[in-house]
Short mmCIF file of C-alpha atoms and ligand atoms in Angstrom, two decimals:
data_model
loop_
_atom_site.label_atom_id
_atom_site.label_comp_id
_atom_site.label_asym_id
_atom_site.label_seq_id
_atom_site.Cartn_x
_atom_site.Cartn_y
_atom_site.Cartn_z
CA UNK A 1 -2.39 5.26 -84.52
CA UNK A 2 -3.98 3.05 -87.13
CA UNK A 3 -7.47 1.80 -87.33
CA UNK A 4 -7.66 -1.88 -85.69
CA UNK A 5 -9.74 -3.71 -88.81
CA UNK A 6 -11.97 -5.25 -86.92
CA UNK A 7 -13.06 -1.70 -85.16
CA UNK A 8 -15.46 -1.88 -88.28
CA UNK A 9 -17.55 -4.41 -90.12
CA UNK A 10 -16.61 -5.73 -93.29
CA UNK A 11 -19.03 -2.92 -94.93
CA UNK A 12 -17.36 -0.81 -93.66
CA UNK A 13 -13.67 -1.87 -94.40
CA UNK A 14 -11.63 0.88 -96.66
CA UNK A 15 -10.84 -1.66 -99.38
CA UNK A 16 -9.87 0.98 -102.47
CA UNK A 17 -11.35 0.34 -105.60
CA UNK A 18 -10.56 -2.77 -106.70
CA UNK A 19 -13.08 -5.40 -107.44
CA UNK A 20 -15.90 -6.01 -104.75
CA UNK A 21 -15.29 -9.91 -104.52
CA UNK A 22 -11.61 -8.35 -102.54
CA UNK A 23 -14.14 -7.81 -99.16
CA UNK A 24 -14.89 -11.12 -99.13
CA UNK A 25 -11.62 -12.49 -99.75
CA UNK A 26 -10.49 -10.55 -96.91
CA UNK A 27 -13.09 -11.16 -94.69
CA UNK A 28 -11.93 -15.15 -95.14
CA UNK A 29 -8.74 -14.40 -94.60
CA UNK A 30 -9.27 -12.62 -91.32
CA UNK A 31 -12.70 -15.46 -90.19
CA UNK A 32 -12.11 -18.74 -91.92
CA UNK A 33 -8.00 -18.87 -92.00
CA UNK A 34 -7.34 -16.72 -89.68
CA UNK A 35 -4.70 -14.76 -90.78
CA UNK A 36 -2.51 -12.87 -88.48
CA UNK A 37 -1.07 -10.64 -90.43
CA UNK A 38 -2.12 -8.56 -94.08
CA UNK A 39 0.95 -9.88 -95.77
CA UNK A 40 -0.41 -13.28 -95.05
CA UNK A 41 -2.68 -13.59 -97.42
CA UNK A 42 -1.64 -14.10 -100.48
CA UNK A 43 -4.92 -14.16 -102.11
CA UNK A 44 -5.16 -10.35 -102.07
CA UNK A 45 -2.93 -8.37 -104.70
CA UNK A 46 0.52 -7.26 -102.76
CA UNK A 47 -0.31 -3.75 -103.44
CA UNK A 48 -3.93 -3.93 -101.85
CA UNK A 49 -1.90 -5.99 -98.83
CA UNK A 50 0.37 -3.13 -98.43
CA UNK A 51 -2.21 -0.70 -98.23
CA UNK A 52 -4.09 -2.32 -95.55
CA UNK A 53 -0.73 -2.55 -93.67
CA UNK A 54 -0.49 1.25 -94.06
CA UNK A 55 -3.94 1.79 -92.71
CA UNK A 56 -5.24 -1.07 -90.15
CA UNK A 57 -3.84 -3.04 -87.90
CA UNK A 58 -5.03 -6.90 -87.42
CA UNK A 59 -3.62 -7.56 -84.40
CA UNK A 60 -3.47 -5.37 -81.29
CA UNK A 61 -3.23 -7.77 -78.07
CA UNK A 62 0.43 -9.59 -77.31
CA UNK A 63 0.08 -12.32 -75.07
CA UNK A 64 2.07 -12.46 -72.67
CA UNK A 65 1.27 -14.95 -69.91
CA UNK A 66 -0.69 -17.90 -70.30
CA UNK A 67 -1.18 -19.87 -66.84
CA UNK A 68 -2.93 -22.93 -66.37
CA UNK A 69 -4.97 -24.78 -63.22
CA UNK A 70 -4.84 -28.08 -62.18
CA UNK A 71 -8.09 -28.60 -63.70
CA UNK A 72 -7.74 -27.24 -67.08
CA UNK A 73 -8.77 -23.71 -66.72
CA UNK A 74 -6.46 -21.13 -68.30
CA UNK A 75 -5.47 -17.35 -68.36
CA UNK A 76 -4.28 -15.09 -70.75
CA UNK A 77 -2.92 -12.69 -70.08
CA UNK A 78 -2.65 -9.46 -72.84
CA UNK A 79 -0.60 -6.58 -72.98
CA UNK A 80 -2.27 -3.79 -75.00
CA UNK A 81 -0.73 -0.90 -77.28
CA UNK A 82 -1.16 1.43 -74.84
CA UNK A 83 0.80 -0.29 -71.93
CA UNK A 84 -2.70 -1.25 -70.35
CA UNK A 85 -3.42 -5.14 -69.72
CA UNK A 86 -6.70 -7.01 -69.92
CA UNK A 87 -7.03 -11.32 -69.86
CA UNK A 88 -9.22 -13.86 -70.65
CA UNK A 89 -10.01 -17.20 -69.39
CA UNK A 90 -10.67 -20.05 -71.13
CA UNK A 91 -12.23 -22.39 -68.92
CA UNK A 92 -12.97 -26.89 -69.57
CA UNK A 93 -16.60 -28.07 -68.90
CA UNK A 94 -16.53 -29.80 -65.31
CA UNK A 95 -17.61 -33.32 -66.97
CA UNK A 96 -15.04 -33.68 -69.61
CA UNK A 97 -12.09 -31.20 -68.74
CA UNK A 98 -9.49 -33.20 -71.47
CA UNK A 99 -12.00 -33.13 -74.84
CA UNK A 100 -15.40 -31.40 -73.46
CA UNK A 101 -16.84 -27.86 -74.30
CA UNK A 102 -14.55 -24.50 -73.76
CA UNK A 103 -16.04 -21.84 -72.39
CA UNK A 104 -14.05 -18.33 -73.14
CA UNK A 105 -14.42 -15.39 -70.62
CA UNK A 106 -13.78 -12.20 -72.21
CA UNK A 107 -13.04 -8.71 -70.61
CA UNK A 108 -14.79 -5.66 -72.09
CA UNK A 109 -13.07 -2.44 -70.61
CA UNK A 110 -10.11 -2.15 -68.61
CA UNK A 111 -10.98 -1.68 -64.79
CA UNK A 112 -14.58 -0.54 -64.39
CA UNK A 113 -16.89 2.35 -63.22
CA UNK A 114 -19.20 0.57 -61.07
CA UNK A 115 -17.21 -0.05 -57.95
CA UNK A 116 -19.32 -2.71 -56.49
CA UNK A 117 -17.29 -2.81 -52.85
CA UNK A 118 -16.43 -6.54 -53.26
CA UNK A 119 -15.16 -6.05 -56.64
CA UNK A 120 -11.42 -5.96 -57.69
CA UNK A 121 -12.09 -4.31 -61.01
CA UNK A 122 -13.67 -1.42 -59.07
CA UNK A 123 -11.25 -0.75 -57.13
CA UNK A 124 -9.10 -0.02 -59.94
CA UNK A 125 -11.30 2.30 -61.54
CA UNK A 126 -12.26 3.11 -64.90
CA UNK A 127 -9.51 3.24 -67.51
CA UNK A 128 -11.15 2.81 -71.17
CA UNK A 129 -13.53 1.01 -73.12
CA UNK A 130 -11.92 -2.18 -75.24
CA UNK A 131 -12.53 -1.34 -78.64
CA UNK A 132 -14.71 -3.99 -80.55
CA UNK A 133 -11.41 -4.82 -82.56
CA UNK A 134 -9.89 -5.55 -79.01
CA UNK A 135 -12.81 -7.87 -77.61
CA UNK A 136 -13.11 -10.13 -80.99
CA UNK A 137 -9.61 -10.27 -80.74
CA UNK A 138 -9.63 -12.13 -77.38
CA UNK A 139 -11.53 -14.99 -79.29
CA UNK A 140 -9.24 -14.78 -82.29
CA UNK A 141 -6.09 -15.62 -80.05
CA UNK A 142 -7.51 -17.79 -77.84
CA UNK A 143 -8.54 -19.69 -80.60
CA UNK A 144 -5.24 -19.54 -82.05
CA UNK A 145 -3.18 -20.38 -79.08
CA UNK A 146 -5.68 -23.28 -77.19
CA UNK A 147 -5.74 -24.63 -80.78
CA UNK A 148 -9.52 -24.92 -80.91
CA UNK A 149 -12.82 -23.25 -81.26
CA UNK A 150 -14.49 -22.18 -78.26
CA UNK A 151 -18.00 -23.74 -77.88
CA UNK A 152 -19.02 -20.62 -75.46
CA UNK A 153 -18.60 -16.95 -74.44
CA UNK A 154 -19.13 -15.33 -71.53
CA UNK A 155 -18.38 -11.42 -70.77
CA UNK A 156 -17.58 -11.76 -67.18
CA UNK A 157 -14.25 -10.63 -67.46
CA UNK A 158 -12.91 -7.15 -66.77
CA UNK A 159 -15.71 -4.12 -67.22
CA UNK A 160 -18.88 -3.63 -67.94
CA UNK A 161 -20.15 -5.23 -71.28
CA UNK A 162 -23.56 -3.07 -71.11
CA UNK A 163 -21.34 0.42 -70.77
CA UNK A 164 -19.74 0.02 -73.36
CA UNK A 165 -22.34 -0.66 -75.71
CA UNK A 166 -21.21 0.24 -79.35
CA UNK A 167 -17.80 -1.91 -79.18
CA UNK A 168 -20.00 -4.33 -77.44
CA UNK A 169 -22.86 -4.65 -80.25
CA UNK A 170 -19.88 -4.51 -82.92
CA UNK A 171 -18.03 -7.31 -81.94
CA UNK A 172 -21.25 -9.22 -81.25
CA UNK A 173 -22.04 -8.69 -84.79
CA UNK A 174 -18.55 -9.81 -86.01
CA UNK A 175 -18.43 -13.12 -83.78
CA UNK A 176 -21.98 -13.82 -84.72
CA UNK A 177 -22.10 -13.28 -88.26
CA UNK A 178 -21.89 -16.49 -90.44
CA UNK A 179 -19.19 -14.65 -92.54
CA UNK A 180 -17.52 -13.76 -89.12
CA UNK A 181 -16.93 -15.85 -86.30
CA UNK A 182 -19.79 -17.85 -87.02
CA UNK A 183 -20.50 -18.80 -83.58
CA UNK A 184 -24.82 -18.98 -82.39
CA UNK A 185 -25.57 -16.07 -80.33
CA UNK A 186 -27.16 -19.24 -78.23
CA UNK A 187 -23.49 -19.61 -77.05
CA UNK A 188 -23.10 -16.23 -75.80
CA UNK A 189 -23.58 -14.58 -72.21
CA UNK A 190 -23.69 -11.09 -71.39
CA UNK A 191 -23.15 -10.57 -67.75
CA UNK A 192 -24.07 -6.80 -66.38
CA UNK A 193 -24.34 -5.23 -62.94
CA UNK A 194 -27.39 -4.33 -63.89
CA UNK A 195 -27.60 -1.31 -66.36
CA UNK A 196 -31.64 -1.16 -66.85
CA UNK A 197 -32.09 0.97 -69.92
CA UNK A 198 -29.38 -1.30 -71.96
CA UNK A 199 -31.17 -4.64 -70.43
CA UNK A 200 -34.01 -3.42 -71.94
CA UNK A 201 -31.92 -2.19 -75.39
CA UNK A 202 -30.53 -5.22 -76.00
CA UNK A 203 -33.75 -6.91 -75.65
CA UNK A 204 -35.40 -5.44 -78.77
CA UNK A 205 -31.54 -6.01 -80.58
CA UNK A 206 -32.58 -9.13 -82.88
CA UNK A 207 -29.51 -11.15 -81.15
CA UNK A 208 -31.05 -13.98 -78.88
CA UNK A 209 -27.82 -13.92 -76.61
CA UNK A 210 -28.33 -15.24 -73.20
CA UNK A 211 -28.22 -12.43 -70.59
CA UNK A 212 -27.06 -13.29 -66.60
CA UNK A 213 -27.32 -10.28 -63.90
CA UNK A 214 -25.77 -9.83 -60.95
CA UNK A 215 -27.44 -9.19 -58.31
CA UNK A 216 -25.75 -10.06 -55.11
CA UNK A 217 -28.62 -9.13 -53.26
CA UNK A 218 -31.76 -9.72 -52.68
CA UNK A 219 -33.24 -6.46 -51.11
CA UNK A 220 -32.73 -2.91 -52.13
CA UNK A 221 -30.61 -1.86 -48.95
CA UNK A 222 -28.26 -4.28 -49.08
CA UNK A 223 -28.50 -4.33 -52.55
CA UNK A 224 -27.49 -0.85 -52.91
CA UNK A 225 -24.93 -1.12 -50.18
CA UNK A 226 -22.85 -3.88 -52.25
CA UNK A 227 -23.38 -2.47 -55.51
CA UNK A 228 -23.99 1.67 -56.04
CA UNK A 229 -25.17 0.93 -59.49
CA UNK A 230 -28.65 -0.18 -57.32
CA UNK A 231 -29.23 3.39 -56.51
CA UNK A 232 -29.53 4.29 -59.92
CA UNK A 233 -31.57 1.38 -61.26
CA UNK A 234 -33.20 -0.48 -57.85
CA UNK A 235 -34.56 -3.57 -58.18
CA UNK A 236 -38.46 -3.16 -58.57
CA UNK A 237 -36.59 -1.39 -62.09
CA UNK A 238 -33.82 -4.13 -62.84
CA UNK A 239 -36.29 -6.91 -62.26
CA UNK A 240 -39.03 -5.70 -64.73
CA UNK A 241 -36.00 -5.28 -67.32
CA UNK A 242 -34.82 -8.76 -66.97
CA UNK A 243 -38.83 -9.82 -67.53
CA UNK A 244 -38.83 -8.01 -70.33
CA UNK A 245 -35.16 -9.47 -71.66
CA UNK A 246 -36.54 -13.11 -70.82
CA UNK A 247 -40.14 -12.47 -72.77
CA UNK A 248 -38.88 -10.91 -75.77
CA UNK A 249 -35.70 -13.65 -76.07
CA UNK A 250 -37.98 -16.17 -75.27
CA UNK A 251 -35.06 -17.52 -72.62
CA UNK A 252 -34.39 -17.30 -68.94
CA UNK A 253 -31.97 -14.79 -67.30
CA UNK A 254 -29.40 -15.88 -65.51
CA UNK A 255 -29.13 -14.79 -61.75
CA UNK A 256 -25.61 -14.56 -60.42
CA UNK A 257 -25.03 -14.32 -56.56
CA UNK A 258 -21.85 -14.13 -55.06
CA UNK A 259 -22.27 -15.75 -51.62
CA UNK A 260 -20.57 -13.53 -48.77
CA UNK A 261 -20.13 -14.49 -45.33
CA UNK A 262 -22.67 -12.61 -42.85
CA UNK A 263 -23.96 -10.52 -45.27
CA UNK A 264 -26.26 -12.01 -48.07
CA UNK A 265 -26.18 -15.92 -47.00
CA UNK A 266 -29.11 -15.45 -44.62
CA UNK A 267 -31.79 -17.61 -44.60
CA UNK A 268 -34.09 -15.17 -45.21
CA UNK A 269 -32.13 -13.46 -47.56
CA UNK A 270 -32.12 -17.10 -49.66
CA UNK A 271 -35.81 -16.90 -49.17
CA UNK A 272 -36.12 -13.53 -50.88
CA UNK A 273 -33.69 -14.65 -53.84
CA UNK A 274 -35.92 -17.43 -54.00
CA UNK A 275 -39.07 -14.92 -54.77
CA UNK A 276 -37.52 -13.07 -57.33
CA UNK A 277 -35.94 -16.38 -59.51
CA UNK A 278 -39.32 -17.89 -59.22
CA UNK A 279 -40.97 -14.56 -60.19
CA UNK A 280 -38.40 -14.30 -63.29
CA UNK A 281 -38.15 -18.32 -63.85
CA UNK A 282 -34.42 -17.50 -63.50
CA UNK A 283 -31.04 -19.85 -63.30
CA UNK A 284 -29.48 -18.81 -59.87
CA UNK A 285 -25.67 -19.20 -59.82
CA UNK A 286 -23.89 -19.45 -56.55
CA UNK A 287 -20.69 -18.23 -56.59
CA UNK A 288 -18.90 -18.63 -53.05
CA UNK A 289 -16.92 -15.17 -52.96
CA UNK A 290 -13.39 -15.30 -54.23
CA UNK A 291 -11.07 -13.65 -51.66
CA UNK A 292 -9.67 -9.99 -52.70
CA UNK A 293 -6.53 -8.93 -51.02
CA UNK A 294 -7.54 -5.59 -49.12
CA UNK A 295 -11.32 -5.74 -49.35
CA UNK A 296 -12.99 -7.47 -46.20
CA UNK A 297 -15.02 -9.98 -47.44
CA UNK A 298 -14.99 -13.74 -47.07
CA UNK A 299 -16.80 -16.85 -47.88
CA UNK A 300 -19.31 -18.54 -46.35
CA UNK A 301 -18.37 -22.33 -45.20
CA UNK A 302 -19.14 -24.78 -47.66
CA UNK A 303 -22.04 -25.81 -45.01
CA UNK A 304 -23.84 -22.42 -45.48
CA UNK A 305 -23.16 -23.07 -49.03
CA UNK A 306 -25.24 -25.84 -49.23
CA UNK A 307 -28.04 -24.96 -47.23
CA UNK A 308 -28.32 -21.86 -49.09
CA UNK A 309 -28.11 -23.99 -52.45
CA UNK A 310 -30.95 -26.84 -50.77
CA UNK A 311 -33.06 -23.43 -49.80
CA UNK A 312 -33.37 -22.06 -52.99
CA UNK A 313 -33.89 -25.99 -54.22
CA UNK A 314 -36.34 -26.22 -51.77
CA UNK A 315 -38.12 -23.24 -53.01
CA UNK A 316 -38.22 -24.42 -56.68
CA UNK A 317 -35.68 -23.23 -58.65
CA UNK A 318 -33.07 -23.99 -60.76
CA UNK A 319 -29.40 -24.16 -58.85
CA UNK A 320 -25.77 -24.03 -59.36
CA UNK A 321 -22.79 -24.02 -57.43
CA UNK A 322 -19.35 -23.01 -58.68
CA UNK A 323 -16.99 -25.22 -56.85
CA UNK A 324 -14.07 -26.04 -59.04
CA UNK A 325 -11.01 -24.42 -58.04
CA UNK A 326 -10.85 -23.24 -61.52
CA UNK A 327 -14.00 -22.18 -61.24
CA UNK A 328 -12.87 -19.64 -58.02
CA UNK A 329 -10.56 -18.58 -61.08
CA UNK A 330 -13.70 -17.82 -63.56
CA UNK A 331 -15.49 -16.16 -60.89
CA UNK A 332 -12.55 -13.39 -60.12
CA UNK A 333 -12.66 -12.88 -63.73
CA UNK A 334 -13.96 -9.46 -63.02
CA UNK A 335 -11.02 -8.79 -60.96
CA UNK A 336 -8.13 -7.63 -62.34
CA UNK A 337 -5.69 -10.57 -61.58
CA UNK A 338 -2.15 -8.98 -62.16
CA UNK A 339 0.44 -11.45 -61.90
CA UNK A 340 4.33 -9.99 -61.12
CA UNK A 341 7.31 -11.88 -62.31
CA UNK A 342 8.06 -14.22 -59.88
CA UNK A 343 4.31 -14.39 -58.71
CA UNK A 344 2.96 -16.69 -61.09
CA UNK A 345 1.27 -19.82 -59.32
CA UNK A 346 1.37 -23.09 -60.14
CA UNK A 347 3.66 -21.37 -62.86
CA UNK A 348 3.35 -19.70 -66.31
CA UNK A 349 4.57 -19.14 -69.72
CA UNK A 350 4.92 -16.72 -71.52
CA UNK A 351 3.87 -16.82 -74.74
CA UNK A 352 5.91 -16.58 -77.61
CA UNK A 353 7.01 -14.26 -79.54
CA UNK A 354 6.91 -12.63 -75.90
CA UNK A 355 8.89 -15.27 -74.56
CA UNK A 356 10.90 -14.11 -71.65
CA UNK A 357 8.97 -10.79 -71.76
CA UNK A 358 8.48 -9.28 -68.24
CA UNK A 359 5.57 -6.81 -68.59
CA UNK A 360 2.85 -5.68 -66.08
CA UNK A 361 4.34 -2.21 -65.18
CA UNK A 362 3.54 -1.37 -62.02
CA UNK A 363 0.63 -4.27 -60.46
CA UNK A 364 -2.35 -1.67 -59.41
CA UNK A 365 -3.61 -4.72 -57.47
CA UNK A 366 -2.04 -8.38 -56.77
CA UNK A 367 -4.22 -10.84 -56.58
CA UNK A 368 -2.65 -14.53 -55.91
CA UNK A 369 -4.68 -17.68 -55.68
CA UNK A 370 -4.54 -19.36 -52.70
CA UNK A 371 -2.44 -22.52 -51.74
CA UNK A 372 -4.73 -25.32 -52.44
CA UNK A 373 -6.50 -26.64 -49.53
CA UNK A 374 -7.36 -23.46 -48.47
N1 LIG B 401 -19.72 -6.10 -64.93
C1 LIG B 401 -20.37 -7.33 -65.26
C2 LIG B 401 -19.45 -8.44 -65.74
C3 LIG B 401 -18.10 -8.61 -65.10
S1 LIG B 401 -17.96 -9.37 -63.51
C4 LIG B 401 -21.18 -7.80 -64.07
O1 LIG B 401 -21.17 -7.15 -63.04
O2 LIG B 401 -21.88 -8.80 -64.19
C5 LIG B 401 -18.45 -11.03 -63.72
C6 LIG B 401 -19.02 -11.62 -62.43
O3 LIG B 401 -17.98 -11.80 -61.46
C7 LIG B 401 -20.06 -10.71 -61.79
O4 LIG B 401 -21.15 -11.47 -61.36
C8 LIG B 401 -19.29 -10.15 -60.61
O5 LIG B 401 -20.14 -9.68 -59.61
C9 LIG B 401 -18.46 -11.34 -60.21
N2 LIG B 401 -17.36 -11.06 -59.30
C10 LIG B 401 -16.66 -9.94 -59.17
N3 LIG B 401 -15.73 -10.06 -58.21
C11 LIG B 401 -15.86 -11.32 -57.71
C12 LIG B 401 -15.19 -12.05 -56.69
N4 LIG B 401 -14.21 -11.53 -56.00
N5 LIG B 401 -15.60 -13.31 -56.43
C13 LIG B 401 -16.60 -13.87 -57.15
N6 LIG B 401 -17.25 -13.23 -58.14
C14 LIG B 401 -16.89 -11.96 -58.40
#
């Protein structure tokens, strides 16, 4: 199979031995126009497009559902080469859905090792790493099809961003770079379960991207219980890491905690999270739990909801609540959302040239939103 282009930097780009200004004029066909395809630009000699043809491959996700919320927030949906399918989300800011900032979520392996138990990724497993030609890509498209820039990234989609570190650091470097994507690292999010050794990796990288955690828990047991990643790398570990992430970036972590009803909405529990974000000077990000057919959690009511949020207020620190329904969208982002033909709420299109194309052999897991009102 050929070599997606973008699996390497423009350094590294098998270019033949033409002039040395060609690398550049590639690298703004494939950044600053865009180009979908090698033939495309017309820039290049036809001989040197050929041979790119004949060796890489520019484009390796086919979209092939695109739904969108009530409130703005939409999901691709991309079939990959090898049958596989991965999506993205590109989601409105709250304030100013119609003309405000996009956020795009991006997925960085298919299914994922960790199997935290209220996960839907998890439960599917580990498949593969996306290659860094694959996660770039997402943003490429998106771009392409929302018919704007994104103002944000987030990796809180599909996998593990911190396990699969060399695609991940490559396609930061492409999206980052001024001759790449261009976009601050300011802008970027990674989200991990909490892999310690990469925390603390990617806090001596020289990339100030933002960094949120998981952690779903506020004491080791339960900690540990939800997520088996905790045995490995408990929290006395994972909290010094994000200390050290937050010093050396000179930026806050992010703390992300799903709420679950009855088993980490406790008072006391709130009191504990409460420690450790004041300890860290940490965001906290509720996220009430987003239903997932065949695993037993729920959410709290939107009652414990807010006295959990007022507790932590109460305690100091810095709040927020995902409430949007597209938000409940965002938040499953790390589940694997398969959508059958015929199961497509609030309805979708497909996206052309896929038009009509019913993929998504067979669903490992069907995950529907819920009637509104729920
Ligand atoms: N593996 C990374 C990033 C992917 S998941 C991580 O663990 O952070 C992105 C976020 O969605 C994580 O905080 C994850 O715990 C959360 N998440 C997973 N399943 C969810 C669900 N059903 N409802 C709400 N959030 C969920």
């Amino acid at each position: 199979m050929k070599r997606h282009l973008l699996d390497q930097t423009p350094d590294e780009w098998e270019i033949g031995s033409g002039p040395s200004y060609q690398r550049s004029i590639l690298r703004r066909w494939v950044f600053a126009k865009r180009a979908p395809s090698f033939e495309r630009m017309t820039s290049l000699p036809s001989s040197l497009r050929a041979e790119l043809a004949g060796r890489y491959r520019l484009r390796a996700l086919r979209a092939v559902r695109r739904l969108e919320n009530a409130d703005g927030v939409q999901k691709l949906l991309w079939k990959l080469d090898d049958g596989e399918a991965v999506e993205s989300v590109v989601i409105p800011s709250e304030a100013d859905p119609g003309s405000g900032r996009l956020t795009l979520c991006l997925s960085s392996q298919i299914g994922c090792a960790y199997r935290c138990a209220f996960c839907a990724s998890g439960l599917l497993g580990f498949r593969r790493n996306l290659s860094s030609g694959e996660i770039v890509e997402q943003l490429l498209q998106a771009e392409a099809i929302v018919g704007r820039r994104m103002d944000n990234l987030v990796f809180m989609g599909m996998g593990e961003p911190l396990a699969n570190w060399d695609s991940l650091l490559r396609a930061l470097r492409l999206i980052t770079a001024p001759w790449g994507a261009a976009m601050s690292p300011r802008r970027i999010t990674i989200s991990t379960s909490g892999l310690v050794p990469e925390i603390r990796r990617l806090a001596d990288q020289p990339l100030a991207v933002g960094l949120a955690v998981s952690l779903h828990a506020a004491d080791d047991a339960l900690r540990s219980r939800l997520m088996p990643v905790n045995r490995r790398y408990p929290l006395p570990l994972l909290l010094d890491a994000c200390e050290e992430y937050s010093r050396k970036k000179r930026q806050p972590v992010t703390l992300e905690y799903i709420l679950l009803a009855g088993v980490n909405d406790s008072d006391k529990e709130g009191a504990r999270l409460g420690r450790i974000a004041r300890r860290l000077r940490a965001k906290v990000n509720l996220i009430p739990y987003n239903r997932v057919e065949g695993l037993p959690w729920e959410r709290p009511e939107p009652e414990r909801v807010d006295r959990f949020e007022r507790l932590l207020r109460a305690a100091g620190c810095r709040v927020t609540v995902r409430r949007r329904k597209g938000e409940e969208i965002y938040a499953a982002c790390g589940q694997l959302r398969l959508i059958t033909p015929g199961d497509s709420p609030g309805g979708g299109e497909s996206v052309p040239p896929s038009r009509g194309t019913q993929v998504l052999r067979p669903p490992h897991l069907l995950l529907v939103d819920r009637p509104k009102g729920e």
